[in-house]
CSV table of C-alpha atoms in Angstrom, one decimal:
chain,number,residue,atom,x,y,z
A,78,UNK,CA,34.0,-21.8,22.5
A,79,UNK,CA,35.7,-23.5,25.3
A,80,UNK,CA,37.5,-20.7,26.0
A,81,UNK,CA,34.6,-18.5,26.3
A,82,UNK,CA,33.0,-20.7,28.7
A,83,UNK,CA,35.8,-20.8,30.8
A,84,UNK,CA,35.8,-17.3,30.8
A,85,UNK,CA,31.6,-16.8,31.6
A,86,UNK,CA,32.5,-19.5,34.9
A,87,UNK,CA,35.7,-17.2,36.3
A,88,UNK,CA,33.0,-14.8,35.8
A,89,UNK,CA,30.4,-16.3,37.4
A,90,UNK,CA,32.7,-17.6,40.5
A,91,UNK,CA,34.3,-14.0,41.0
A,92,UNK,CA,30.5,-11.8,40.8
A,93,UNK,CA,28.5,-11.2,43.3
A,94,UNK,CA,25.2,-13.0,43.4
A,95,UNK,CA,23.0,-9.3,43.4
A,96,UNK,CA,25.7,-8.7,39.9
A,97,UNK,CA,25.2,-12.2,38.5
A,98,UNK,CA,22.4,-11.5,35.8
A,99,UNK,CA,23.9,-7.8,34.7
A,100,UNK,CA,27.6,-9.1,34.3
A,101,UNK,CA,26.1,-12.5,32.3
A,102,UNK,CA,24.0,-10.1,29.9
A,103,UNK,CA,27.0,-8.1,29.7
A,104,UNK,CA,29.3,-11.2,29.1
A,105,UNK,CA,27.0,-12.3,26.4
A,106,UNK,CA,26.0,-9.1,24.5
A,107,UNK,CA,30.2,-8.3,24.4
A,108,UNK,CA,30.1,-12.3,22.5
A,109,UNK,CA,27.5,-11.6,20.0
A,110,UNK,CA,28.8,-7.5,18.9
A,111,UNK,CA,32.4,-9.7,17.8
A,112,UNK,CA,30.0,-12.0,16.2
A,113,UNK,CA,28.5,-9.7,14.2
A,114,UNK,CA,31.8,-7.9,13.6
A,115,UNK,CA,33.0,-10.7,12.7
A,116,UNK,CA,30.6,-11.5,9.7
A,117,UNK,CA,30.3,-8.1,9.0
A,118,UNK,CA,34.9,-7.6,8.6
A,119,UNK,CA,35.6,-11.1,7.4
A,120,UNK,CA,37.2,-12.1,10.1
A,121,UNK,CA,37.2,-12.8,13.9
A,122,UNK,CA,39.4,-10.3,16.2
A,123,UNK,CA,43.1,-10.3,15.8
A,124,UNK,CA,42.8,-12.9,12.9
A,125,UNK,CA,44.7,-12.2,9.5
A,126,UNK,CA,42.6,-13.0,6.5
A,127,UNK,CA,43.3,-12.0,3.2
A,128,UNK,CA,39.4,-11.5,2.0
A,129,UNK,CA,38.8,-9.4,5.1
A,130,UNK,CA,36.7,-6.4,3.9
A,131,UNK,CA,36.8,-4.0,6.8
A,132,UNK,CA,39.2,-3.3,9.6
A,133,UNK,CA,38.0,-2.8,13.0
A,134,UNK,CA,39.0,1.0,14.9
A,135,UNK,CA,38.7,0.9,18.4
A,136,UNK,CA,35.2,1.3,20.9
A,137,UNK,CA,32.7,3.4,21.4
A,138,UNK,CA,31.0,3.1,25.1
A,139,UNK,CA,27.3,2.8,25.3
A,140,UNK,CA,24.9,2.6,28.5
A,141,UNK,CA,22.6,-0.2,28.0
A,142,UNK,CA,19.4,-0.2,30.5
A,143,UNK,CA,17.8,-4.1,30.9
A,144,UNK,CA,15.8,-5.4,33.6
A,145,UNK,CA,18.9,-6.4,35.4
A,146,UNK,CA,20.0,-2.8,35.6
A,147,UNK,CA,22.9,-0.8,33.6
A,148,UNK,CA,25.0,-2.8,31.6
A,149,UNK,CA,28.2,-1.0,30.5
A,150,UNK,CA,29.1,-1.8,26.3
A,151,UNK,CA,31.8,-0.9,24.2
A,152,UNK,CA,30.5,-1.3,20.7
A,153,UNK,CA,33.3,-1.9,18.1
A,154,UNK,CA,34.3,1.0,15.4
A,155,UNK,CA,34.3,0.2,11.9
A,156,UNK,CA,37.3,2.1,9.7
A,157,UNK,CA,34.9,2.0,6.6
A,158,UNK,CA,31.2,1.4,7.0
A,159,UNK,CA,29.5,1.5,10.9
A,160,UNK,CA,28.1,-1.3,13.1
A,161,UNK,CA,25.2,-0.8,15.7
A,162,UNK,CA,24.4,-3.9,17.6
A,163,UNK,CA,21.0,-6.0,16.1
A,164,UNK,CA,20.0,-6.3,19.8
A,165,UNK,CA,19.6,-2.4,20.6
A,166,UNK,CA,17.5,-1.7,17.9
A,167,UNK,CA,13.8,-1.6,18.5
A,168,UNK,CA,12.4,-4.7,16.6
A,169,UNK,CA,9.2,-5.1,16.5
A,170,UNK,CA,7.0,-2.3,14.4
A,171,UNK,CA,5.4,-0.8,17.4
A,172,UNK,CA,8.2,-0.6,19.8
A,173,UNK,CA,9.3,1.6,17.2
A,174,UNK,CA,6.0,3.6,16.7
A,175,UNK,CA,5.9,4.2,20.6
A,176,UNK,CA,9.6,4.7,21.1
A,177,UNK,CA,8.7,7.4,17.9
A,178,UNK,CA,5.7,9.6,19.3
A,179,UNK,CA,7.5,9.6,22.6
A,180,UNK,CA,10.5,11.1,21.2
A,181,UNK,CA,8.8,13.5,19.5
A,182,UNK,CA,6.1,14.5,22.4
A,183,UNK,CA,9.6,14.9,24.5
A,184,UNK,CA,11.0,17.3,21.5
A,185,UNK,CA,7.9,19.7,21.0
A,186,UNK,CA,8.2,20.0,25.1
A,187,UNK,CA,4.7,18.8,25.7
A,188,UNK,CA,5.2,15.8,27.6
A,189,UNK,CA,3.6,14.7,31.0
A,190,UNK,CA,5.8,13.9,34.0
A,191,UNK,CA,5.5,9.5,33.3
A,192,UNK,CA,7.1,10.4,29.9
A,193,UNK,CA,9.8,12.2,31.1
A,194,UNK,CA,10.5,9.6,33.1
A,195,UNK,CA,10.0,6.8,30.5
A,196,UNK,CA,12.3,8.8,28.1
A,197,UNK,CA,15.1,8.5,30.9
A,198,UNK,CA,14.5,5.1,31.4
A,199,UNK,CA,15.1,4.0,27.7
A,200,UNK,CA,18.0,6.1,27.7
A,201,UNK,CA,16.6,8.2,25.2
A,202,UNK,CA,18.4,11.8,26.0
A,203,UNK,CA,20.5,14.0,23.9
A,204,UNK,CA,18.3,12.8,20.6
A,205,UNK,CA,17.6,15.5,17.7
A,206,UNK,CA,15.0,16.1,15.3
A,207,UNK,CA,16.6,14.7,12.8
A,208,UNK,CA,16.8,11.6,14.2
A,209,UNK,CA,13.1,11.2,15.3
A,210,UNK,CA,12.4,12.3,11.9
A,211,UNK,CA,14.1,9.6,10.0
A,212,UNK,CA,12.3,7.2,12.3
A,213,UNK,CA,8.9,8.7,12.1
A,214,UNK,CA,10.1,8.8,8.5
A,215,UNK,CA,10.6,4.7,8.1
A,216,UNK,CA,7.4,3.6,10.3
A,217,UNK,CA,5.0,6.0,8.4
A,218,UNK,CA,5.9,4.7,5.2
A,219,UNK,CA,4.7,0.8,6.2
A,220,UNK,CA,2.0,1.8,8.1
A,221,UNK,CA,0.6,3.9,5.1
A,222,UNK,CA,0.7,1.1,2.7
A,223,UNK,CA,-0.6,-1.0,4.9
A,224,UNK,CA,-4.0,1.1,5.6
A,225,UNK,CA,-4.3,2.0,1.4
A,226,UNK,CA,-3.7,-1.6,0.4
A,227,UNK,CA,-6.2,-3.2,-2.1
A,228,UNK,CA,-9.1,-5.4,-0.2
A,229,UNK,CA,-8.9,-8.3,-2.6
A,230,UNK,CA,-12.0,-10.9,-2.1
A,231,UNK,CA,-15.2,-11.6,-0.9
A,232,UNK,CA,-15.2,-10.3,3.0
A,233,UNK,CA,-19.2,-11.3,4.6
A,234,UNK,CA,-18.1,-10.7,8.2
A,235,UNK,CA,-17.4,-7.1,9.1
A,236,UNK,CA,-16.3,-5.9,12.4
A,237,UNK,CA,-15.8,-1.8,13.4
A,238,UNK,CA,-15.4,0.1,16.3
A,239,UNK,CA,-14.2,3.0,18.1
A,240,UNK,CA,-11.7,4.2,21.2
A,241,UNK,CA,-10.8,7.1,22.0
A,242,UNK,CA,-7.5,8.8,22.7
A,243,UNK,CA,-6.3,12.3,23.7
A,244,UNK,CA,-4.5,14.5,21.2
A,245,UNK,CA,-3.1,18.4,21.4
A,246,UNK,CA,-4.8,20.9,18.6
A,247,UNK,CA,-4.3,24.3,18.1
A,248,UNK,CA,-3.2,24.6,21.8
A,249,UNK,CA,-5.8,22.4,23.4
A,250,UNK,CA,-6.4,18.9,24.7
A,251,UNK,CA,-8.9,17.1,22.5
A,252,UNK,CA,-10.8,13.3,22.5
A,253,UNK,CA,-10.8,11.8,19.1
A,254,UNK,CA,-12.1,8.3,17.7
A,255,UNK,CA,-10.0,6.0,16.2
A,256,UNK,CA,-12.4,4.1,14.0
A,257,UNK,CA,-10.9,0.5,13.4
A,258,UNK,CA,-12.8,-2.4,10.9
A,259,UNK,CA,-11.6,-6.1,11.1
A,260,UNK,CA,-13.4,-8.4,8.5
A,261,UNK,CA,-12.9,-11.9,8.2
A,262,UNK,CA,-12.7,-13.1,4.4
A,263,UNK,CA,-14.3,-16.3,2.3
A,264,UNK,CA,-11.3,-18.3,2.9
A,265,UNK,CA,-12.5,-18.0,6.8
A,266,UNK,CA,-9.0,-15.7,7.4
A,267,UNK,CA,-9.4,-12.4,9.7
A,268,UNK,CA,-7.5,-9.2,9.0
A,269,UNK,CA,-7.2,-5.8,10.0
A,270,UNK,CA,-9.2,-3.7,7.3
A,271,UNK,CA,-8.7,-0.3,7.8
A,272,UNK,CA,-8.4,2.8,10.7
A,273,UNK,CA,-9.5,6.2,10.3
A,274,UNK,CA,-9.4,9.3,13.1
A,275,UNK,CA,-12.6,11.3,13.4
A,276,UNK,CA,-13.5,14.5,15.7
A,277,UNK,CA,-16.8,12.0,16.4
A,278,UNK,CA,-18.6,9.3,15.7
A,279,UNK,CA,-21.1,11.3,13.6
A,280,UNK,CA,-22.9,9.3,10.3
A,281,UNK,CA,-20.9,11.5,8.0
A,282,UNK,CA,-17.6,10.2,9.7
A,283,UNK,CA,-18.5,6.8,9.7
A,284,UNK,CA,-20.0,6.9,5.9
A,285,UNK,CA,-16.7,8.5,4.8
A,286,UNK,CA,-15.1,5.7,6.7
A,287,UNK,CA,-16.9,2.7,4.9
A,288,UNK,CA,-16.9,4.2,1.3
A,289,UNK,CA,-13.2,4.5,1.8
A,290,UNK,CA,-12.7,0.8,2.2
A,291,UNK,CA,-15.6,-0.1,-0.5
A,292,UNK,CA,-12.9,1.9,-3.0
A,293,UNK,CA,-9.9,0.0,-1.8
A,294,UNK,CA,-12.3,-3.2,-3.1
A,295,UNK,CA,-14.3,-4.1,0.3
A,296,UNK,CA,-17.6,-6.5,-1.2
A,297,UNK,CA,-19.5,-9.6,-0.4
A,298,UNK,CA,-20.3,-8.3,3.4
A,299,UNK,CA,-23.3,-10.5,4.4
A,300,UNK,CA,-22.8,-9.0,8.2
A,301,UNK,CA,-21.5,-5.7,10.0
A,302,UNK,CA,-21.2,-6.0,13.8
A,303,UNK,CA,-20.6,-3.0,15.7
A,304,UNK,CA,-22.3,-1.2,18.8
A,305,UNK,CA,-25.6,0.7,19.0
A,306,UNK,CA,-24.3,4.2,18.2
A,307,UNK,CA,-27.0,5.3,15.2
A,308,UNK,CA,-23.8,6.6,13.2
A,309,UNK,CA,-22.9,3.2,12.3
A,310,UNK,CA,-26.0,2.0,11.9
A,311,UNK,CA,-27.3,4.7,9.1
A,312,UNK,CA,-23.5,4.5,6.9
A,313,UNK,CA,-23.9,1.0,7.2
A,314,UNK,CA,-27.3,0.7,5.1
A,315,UNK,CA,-26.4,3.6,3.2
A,316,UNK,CA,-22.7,2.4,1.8
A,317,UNK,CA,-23.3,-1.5,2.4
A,318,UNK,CA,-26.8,-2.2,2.1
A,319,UNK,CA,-26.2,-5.6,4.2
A,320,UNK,CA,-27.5,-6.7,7.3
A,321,UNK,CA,-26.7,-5.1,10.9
A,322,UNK,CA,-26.1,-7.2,14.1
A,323,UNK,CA,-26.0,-5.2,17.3
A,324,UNK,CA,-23.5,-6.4,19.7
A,325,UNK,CA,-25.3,-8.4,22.6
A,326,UNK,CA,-22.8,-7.5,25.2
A,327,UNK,CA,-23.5,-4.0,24.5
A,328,UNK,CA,-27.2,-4.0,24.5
A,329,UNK,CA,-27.0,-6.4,27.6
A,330,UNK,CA,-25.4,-3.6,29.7
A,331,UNK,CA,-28.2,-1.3,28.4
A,332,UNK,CA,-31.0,-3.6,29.3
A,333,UNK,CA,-29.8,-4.4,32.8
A,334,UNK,CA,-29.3,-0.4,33.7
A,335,UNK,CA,-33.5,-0.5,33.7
A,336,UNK,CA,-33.6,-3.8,35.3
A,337,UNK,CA,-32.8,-2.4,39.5
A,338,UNK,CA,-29.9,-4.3,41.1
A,339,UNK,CA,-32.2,-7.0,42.6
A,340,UNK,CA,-33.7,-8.1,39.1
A,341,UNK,CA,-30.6,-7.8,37.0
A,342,UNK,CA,-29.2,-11.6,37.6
A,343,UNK,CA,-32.8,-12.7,36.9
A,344,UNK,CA,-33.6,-10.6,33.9
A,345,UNK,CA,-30.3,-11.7,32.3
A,346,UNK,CA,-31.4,-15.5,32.9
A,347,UNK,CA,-34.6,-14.8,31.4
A,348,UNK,CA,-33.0,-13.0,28.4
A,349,UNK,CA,-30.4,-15.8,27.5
A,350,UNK,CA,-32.7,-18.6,26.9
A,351,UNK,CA,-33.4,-17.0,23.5
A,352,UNK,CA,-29.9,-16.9,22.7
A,353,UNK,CA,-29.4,-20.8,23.8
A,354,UNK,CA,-32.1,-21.3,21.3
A,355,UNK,CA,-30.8,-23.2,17.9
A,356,UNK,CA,-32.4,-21.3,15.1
A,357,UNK,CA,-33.4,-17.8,14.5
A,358,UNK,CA,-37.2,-18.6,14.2
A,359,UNK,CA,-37.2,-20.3,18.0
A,360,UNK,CA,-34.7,-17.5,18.9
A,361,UNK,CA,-37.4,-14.9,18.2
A,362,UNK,CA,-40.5,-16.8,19.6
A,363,UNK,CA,-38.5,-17.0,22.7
A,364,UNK,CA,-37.4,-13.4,22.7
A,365,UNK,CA,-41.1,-12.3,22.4
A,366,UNK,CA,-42.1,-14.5,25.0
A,367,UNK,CA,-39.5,-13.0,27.7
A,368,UNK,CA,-40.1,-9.7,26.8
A,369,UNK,CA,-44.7,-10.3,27.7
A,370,UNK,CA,-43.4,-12.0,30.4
A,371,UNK,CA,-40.9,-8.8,32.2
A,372,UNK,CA,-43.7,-6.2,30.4
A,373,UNK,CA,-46.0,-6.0,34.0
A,374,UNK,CA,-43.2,-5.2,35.9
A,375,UNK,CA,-40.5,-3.6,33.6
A,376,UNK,CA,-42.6,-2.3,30.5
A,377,UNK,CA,-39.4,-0.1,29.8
A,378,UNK,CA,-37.7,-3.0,29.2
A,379,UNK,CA,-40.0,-4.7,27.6
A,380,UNK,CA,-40.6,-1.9,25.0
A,381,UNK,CA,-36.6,-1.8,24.8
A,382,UNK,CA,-37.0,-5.6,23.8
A,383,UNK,CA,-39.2,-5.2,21.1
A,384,UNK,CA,-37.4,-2.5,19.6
A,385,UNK,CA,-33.8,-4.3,19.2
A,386,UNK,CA,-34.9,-8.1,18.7
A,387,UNK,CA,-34.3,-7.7,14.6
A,388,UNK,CA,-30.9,-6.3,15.9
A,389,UNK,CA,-29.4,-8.4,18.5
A,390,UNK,CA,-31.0,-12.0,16.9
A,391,UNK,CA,-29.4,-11.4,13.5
A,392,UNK,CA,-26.8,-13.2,14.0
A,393,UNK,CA,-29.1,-15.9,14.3
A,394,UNK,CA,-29.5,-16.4,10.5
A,395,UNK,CA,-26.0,-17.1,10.1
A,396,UNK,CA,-24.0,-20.7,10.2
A,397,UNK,CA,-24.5,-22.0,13.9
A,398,UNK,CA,-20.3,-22.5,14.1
A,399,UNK,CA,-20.1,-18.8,13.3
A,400,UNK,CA,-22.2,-17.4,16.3
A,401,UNK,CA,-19.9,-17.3,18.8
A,402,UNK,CA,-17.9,-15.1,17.0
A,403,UNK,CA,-20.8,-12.7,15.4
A,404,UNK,CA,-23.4,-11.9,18.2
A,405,UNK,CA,-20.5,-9.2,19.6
A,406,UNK,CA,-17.6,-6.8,19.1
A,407,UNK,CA,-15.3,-9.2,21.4
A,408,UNK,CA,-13.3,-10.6,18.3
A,409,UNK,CA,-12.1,-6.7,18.4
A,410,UNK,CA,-11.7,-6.3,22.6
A,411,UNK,CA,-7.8,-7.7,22.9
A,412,UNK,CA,-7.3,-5.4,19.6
A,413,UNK,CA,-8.2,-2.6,21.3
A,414,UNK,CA,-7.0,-3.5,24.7
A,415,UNK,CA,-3.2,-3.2,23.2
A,416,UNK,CA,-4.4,-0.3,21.2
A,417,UNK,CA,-5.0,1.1,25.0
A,418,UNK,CA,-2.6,-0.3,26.7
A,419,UNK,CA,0.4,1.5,24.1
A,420,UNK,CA,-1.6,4.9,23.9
A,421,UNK,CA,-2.4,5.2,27.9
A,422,UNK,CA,1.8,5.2,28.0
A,423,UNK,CA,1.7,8.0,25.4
A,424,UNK,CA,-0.7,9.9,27.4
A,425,UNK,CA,-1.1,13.0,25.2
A,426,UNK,CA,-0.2,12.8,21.4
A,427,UNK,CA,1.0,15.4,19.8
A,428,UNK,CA,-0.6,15.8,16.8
A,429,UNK,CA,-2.9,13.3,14.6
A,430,UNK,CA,-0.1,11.8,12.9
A,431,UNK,CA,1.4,10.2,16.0
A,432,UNK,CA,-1.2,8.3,16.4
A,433,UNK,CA,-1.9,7.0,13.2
A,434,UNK,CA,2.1,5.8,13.6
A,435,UNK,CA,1.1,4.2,17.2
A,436,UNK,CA,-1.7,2.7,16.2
A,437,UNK,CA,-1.3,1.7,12.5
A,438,UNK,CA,1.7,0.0,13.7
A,439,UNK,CA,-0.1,-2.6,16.5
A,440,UNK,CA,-2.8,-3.4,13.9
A,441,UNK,CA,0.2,-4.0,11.4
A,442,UNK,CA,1.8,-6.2,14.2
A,443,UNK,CA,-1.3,-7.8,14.8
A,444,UNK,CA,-2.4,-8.6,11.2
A,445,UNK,CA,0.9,-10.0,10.7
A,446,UNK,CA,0.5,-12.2,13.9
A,447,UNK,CA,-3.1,-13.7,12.4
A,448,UNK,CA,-1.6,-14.6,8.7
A,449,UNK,CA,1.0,-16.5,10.2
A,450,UNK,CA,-1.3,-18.7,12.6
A,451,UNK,CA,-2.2,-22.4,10.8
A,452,UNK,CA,-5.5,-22.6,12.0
A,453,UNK,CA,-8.4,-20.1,10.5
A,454,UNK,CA,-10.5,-17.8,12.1
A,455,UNK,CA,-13.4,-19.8,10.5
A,456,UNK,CA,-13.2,-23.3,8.8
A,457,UNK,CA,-13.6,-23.0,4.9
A,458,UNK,CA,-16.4,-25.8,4.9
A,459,UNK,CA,-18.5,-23.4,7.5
A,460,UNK,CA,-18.2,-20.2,5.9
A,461,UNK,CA,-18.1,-21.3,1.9
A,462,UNK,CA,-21.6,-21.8,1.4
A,463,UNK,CA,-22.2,-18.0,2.3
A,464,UNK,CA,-19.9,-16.7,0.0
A,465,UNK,CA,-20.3,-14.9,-3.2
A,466,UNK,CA,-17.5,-16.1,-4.9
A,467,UNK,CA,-19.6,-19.4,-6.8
A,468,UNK,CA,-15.5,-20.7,-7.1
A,469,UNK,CA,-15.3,-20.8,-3.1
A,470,UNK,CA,-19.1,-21.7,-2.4
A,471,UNK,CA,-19.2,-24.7,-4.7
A,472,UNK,CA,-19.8,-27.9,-2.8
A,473,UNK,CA,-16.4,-29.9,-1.9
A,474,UNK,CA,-16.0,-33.1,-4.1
A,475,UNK,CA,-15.0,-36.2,-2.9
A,476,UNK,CA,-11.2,-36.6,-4.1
C-alpha cells in the first residue's frame, strides 16, 4: 500500500494539471484489475504460491472513454479461464437494455446521426451479432419474468398510463403506447404491475391489458386512477368493476383551455376551494356551487363541471392521508419521465421487442429501488382499514 501511494504522488507531481484526473483513473483502474487477478489466480503478481489456480499471460490493450477523456488499459490474460474488468461492464439493468437496442439499431443500419455518434462515444465499434444477441439474450430473460410474475395480495390503489415512443414496422416509422400500471398493495408498498405495447389506446387494448394482470392474481382494487381517455374508463368497469378517479391535473388543463387567458388564474382559484374541502359530501356542495357560480359567464364550463364532479371528487371518499397521492397520475410522472428520458436517446427502435428490453428494464430498476426504501408508500394504519384481506384490516391491539 505504501508503495502504491508513493507511486500515485510521483505521479501526481510529474502530470500535468489538464492530465491529472485521466492519469489518476488510470492509476487506479490498473490497481483494482491486479486486485481482481489477484483473487481470481491466488496470488498477487510475481508472488509464488503453491494453491495458486491460474497463471497470468501477458495484456491485452483496451481504450477506455470516462468523462476525463481516453484512458489507455492493459487488461491481464488469463492461461486458463478469462478476466474482464467488473468496472467495464454495464451494471445496472438498463444501462444494459439501452447499451442493447443501440447496438442492435446500429447493426440493422437504421440508426439516426445522435446514435452513431453515441455508439462512437461508448466505444462500441467492431461489435457482431452475436454479441448483441447474447446480451439481448440475458436482459430479456429478467425482464420477462419480471412482467409474468404472480400479483400476490390485495392491491386497492391502481395507477395506468400511456407514452408514446416511435418504432420501425414493415418499413415505416410508427407511434405506439406503452401502457404501464403501478398499484400500491395492503401492506401500503408500491410496485410496478405490468407494461404492455399497443397500436392505440382503444378499449379493446386496454381491456386485454387489465384482464392480463387480473390472471397474474391482480384483486382487492378499491381505486384505478388514470386520465380521461374513454378507453380506460369502459375496460376499467368492464374487467374491475371498482371505482374510477380522473386525474385532476389532467381535467384541470382541460377546464382552463375554455376558461380565456384572463379568467384562467381566477377560474382555477374558484375550482380549488372544493378540493381544500375535508370530506367528499362538502367537496361536492362546493363543487356545485362553483360551477352555478362560472355558469352566466362560462356555461361550457359549467356544463363540463357537472359532467366530471363523480370523476375528479372520487378520491374524496378515500382515507384523507391517501389524497395527495390519489386525485392524479403524478405518483407515475418521474416513472415515465426516465422512461422518456432513455427512449428520446434511442430515437427510433427497431422493432417492438427493443422496447420492451428498454423499458421493462427502468421499471425493473425502479421496482427494485421502491422495495428497498424503509419507509412505505402508505402507512399500514392508513390504508388497513380498506383492505380486503380481514387478516390486514383487523384493528391493531395494544401489545
Amino acid at each position: 500500500m505504501t508503495d502504491a501511494m508513493m507511486s500515485l504522488k510521483g505521479l501526481i507531481e510529474k502530470t500535468p494539471d489538464a492530465d491529472i484526473l485521466r492519469e489518476m483513473i488510470g492509476f487506479a483502474a490498473e490497481r483494482l484489475m491486479e486486485m481482481e487477478v489477484g483473487a481470481l489466480t491466488g496470488a498477487a503478481y510475481g508472488e509464488k504460491n503453491p494453491e495458486r489456480r491460474a497463471q497470468r499471460n501477458g495484456y491485452r490493450d483496451r481504450a477506455w472513454e470516462t468523462r476525463a477523456g481516453t484512458v489507455e488499459l492493459r487488461i491481464p490474460k488469463l492461461r486458463t479461464g478469462s478476466y474482464f474488468p467488473g468496472f467495464l461492464e454495464p451494471r445496472r439493468m438498463a444501462e444494459k437494455a439501452l447499451t442493447a437496442v443501440i447496438q442492435e439499431a446500429y447493426i440493422q443500419g437504421i440508426s439516426t446521426r445522435s446514435v452513431d455518434d453515441l455508439v462512437k462515444a461508448l466505444g462500441m465499434t467492431g461489435i457482431s451479432k452475436s454479441q448483441v444477441s447474447r446480451l439481448c439474450e440475458e436482459i430479456d430473460e429478467k425482464v420477462e419474468a419480471f412482467l409474468d410474475r404472480p400479483i400476490e395480495g390485495d392491491w386497492p390503489y391502481l395507477w395506468i398510463d400511456a407514452t408514446y415512443v416511435k418504432v420501425r414496422q414493415n418499413g415505416r416509422i410508427v407511434s405506439v403506447a406503452v401502457i404501464i400500471a403501478v398499484g400500491v398493495n395492503s401492506d401500503g408498498r408500491r410496485e410496478v404491475l405490468g407494461m404492455e405495447i399497443g397500436a392505440s389506446e382503444a378499449e379493446t387494448f386496454w381491456t386485454a391489458f387489465l384482464r392480463k394482470l387480473t390472471r397474474r392474481g391482480l384483486r382487492g382494487v378499491k381505486l384505478v386512477i388514470s386520465d380521461s381517455h374513454e378507453g380506460i374508463k369502459a375496460a376499467v368497469s368492464k374487467v374491475l368493476s371498482t371505482t374510477w378517479q380522473r386525474c385532476r391535473v389532467h381535467f384541470m388543463r382541460n377546464v382552463l383551455a375554455h376558461a380565456g387567458k384572463q379568467g384562467r388564474r381566477v377560474i382555477s382559484a374558484f375550482i380549488a376551494t372544493a378540493f381544500a374541502q375535508n370530506d367528499a359530501k362538502a367537496a361536492s356542495q362546493q363543487w356545485r356551487h362553483v360551477a352555478d357560480q362560472i355558469r352566466p359567464k362560462v356555461p361550457k364550463l359549467a356544463v363540463i363541471m357537472d359532467e366530471a364532479e363523480t370523476d375528479v371528487l372520487a378520491y374524496m371518499s378515500f382515507p384523507p392521508a391517501h389524497r395527495a397521492k390519489l386525485h392524479s397520475t403524478n405518483p407515475l410522472e418521474r416513472v415515465n419521465g426516465e422512461i422518456k428520458r432513455r427512449t428520446e436517446v434511442v430515437g427510433i427502435f427497431p422493432n417492438e421487442a427493443a422496447i420492451t428490453r428498454l423499458v421493462g428494464a427502468i421499471l425493473l430498476e425502479q421496482n427494485d429501488e421502491w422495495a428497498v426504501q424503509r419507509a412505505r408508500y402508505m402507512t399500514l394504519e392508513t390504508i388497513a382499514p380498506i383492505s380486503d384481506d380481514p387478516i390486514v384490516s383487523l384493528p391493531a391491539t395494544a401489545s
